[in-house]
Short mmCIF file of C-alpha atoms in Angstrom, two decimals:
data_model
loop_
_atom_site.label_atom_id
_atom_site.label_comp_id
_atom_site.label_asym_id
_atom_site.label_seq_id
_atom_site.Cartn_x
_atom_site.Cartn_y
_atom_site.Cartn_z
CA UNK A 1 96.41 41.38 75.60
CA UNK A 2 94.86 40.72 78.99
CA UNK A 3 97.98 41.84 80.89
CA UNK A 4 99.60 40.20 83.58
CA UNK A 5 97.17 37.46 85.21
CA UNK A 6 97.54 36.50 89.03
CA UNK A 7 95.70 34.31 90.54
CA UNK A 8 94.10 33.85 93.05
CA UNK A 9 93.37 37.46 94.18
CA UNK A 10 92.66 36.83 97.43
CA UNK A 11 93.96 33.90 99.43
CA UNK A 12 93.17 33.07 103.41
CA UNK A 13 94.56 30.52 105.24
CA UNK A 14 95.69 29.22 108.41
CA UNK A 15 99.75 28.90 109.40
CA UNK A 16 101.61 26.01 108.27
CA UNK A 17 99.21 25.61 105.67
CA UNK A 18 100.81 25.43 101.79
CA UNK A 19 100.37 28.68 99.42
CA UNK A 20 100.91 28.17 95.96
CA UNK A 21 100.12 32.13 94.15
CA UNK A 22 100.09 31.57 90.24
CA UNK A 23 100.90 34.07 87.68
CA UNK A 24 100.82 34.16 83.51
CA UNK A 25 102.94 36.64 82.41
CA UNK A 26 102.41 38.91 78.75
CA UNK A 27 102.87 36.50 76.03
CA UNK A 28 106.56 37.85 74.42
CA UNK A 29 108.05 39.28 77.62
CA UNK A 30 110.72 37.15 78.77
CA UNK A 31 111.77 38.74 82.04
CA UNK A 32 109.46 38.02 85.40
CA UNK A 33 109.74 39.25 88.72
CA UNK A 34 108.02 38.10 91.83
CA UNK A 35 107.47 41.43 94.74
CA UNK A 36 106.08 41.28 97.83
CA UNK A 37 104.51 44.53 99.54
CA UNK A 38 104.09 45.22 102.84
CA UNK A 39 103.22 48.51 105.06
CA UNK A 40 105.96 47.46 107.21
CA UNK A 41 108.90 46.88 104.50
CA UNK A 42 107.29 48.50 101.37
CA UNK A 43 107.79 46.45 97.94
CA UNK A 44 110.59 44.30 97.89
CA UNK A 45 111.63 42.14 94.93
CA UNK A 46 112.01 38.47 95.83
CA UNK A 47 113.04 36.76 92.43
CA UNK A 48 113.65 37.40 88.99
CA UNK A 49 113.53 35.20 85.99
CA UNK A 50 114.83 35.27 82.71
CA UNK A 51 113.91 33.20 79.94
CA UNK A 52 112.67 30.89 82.52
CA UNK A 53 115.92 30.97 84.39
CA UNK A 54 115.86 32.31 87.61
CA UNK A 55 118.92 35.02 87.68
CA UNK A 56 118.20 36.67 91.25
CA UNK A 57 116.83 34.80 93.89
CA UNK A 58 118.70 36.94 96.83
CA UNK A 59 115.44 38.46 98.22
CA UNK A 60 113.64 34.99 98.63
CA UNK A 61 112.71 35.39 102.66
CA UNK A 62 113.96 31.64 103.66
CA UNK A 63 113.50 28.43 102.38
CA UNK A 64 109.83 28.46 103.19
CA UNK A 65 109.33 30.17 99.87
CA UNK A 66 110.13 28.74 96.46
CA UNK A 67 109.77 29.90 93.13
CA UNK A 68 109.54 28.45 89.69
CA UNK A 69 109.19 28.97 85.96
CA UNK A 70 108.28 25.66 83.70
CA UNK A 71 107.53 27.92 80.70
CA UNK A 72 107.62 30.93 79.56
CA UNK A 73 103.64 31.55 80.05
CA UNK A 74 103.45 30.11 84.09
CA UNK A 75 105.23 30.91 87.20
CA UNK A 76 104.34 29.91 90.95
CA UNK A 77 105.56 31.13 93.92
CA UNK A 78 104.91 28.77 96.95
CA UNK A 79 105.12 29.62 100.60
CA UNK A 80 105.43 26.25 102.70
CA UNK A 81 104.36 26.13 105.72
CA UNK A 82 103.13 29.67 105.73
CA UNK A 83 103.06 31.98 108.44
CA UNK A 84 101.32 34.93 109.52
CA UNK A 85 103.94 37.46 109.27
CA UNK A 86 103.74 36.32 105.13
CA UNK A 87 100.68 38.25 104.72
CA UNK A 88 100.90 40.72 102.50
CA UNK A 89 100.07 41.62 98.80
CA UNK A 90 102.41 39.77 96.43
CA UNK A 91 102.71 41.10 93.16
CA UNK A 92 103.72 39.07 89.17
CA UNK A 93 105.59 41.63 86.99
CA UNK A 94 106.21 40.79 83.39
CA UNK A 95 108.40 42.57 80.53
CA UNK A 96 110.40 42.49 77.11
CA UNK A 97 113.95 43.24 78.23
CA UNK A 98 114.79 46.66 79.30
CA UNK A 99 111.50 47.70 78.29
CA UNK A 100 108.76 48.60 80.67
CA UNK A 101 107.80 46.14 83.21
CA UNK A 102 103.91 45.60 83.74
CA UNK A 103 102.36 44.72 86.94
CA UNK A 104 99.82 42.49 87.49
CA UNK A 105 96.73 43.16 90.24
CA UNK A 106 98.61 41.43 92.78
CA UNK A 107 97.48 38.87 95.47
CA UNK A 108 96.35 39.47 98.35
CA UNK A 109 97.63 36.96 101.08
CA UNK A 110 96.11 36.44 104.33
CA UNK A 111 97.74 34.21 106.57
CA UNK A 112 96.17 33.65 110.42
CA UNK B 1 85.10 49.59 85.44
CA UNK B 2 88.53 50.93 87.53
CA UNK B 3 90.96 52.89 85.35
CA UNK B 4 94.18 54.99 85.67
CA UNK B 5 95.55 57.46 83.69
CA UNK B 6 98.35 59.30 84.08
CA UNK B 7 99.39 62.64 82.49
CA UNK B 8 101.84 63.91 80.33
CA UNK B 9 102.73 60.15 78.92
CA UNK B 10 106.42 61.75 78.71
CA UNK B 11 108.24 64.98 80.15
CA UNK B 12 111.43 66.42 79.35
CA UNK B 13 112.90 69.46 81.09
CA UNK B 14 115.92 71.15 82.22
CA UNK B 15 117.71 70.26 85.47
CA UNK B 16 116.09 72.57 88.30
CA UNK B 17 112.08 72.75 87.21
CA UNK B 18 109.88 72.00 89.57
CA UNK B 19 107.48 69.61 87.71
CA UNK B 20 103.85 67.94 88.74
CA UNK B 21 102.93 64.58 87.20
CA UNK B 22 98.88 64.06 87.24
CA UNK B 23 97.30 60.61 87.92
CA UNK B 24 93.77 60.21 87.30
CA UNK B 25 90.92 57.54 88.75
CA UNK B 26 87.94 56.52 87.68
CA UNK B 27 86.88 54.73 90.82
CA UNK B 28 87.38 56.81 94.24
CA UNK B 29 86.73 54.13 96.53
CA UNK B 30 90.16 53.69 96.91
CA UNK B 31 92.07 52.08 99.57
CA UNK B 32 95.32 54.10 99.13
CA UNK B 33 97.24 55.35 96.02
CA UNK B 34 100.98 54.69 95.39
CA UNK B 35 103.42 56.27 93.22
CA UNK B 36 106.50 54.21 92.03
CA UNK B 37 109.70 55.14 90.20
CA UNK B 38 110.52 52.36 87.60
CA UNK B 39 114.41 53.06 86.32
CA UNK B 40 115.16 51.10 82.84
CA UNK B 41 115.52 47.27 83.30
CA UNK B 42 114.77 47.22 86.83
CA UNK B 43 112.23 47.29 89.11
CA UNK B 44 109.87 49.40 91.42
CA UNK B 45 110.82 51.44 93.65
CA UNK B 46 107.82 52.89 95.84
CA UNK B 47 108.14 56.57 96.33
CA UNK B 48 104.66 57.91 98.23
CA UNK B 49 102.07 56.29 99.74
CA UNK B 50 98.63 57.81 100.68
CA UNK B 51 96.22 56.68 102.39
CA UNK B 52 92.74 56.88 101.32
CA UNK B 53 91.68 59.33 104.41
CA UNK B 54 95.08 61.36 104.11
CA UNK B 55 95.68 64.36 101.42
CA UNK B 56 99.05 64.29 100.87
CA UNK B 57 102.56 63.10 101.45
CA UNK B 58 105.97 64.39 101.31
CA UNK B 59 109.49 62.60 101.37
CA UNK B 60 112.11 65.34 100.49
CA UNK B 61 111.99 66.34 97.12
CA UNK B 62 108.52 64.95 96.80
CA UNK B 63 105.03 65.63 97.21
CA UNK B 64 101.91 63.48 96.68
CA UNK B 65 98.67 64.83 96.96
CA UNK B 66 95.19 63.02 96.58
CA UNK B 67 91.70 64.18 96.11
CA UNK B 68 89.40 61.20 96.37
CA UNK B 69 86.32 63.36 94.93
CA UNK B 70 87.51 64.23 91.64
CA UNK B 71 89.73 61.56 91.21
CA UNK B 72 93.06 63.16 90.66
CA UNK B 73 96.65 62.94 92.57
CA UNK B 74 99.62 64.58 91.76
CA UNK B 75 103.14 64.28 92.31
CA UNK B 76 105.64 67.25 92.71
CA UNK B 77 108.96 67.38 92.08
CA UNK B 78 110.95 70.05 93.39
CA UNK B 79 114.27 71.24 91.72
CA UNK B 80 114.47 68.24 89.54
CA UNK B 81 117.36 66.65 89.25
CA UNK B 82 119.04 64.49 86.14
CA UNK B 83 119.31 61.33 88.69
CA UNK B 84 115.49 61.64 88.36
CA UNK B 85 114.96 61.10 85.36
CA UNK B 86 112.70 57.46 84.79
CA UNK B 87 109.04 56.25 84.36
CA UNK B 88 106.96 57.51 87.41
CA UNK B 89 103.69 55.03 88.04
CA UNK B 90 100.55 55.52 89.88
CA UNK B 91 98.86 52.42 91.41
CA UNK B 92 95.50 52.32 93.29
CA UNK B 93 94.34 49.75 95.74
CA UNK B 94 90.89 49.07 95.71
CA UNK B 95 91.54 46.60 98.28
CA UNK B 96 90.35 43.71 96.20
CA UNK B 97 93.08 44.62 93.35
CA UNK B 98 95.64 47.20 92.26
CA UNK B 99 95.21 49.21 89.47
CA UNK B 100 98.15 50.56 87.86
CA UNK B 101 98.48 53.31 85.59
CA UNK B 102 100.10 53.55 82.05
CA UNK B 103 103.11 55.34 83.43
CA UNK B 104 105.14 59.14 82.90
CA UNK B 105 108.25 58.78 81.34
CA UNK B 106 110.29 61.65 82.85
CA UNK B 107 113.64 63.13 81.25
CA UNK B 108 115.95 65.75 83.42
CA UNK B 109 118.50 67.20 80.71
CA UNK B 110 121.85 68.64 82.59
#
């Protein structure tokens, strides 16, 4: 299995511009989890789906950001309009219940 | 191609031991190596962070150390305790990626 795929891995753009940060998750798991890292607030956990159902949306930021699950192979997290204090590295977790969770390479957001 | 290993892939011992956890790299043009806890059915928690031009880092029972040149970083656990007991991951950024490793699963019997 290729592992947890994010894309893209590096993303640049101006504020109030749209960000739209993809991710495919292991075929099988059925548990996904959307983080955000930062040197300032470390790695927080923004959403979590399961089954396609998002259970835990309490550390979205605001209603800038938005996440969704159509299927159980694609997730997007969009940031609209984006600002520059949502740069940061954004990371697509995947896993099989209680099992262990595997990251993907992250995303690398850069927003001026 | 960038690879981490970690070292044992699970550890079991008695409340108390001091322990060290070994995460290897193939790639040492690193940006900065992190090591996370992951507890059963939840997320990360980051533990350490070290920046490519430091050697090591403590945060109370902890210590992180990191030797770019042979590729190797360790983490210490002092007087383990059985509250620590989970899978301990070591992720390098390479700046245009992270690279995690495959994990330590850690035990602390009482």
């Amino acid at each position: 299995d290729a592992g947890v795929i994010q894309s893209p891995r590096h993303e640049v753009t101006e504020m109030g511009q749209e960000v739209t940060l993809r991710c495919k998750p292991i075929s099988g798991h059925n548990s996904l989890f959307w983080y955000r890292q930062t040197m300032m607030r470390g790695l927080e956990l923004l959403i979590y789906f399961n089954n396609n159902v998002p259970i835990d949306d309490s550390g979205m930021p605001e209603d800038r950001f938005s996440a969704k699950m159509p299927n159980a192979s694609f997730s997007t997290l969009k940031i609209q309009p984006s600002e520059p204090r949502d740069s940061a590295v954004y990371f697509c977790a995947s896993s099989l219940g209680v099992f262990q969770t595997y990251f993907g390479p992250g995303t690398r957001l850069t927003v001026t | 191609k960038q690879e981490v290993t970690q070292i044992p892939a699970a550890l079991s011992v008695p409340e108390g031991e001091n322990l060290v956890l070994n995460c290897s790299f193939t790639d040492s043009a690193i940006y900065n190596l992190q090591w996370f806890r992951q507890d059963p059915g939840k997320g990360l928690t980051s533990l350490l962070l070290i920046q490519s031009s430091q050697r090591e880092q403590t945060s109370g029972r902890l210590n992180a150390s990191l030797d770019k040149s042979s590729g190797r970083s360790t983490l210490y656990i002092a007087a383990s305790q059985p509250g620590d007991s989970a899978t301990y991951l070591c992720a390098v950024d390479y700046g245009q990626n992270f690279v995690f490793g495959p994990g330590t699963r850690l035990s602390v019997l009482p």
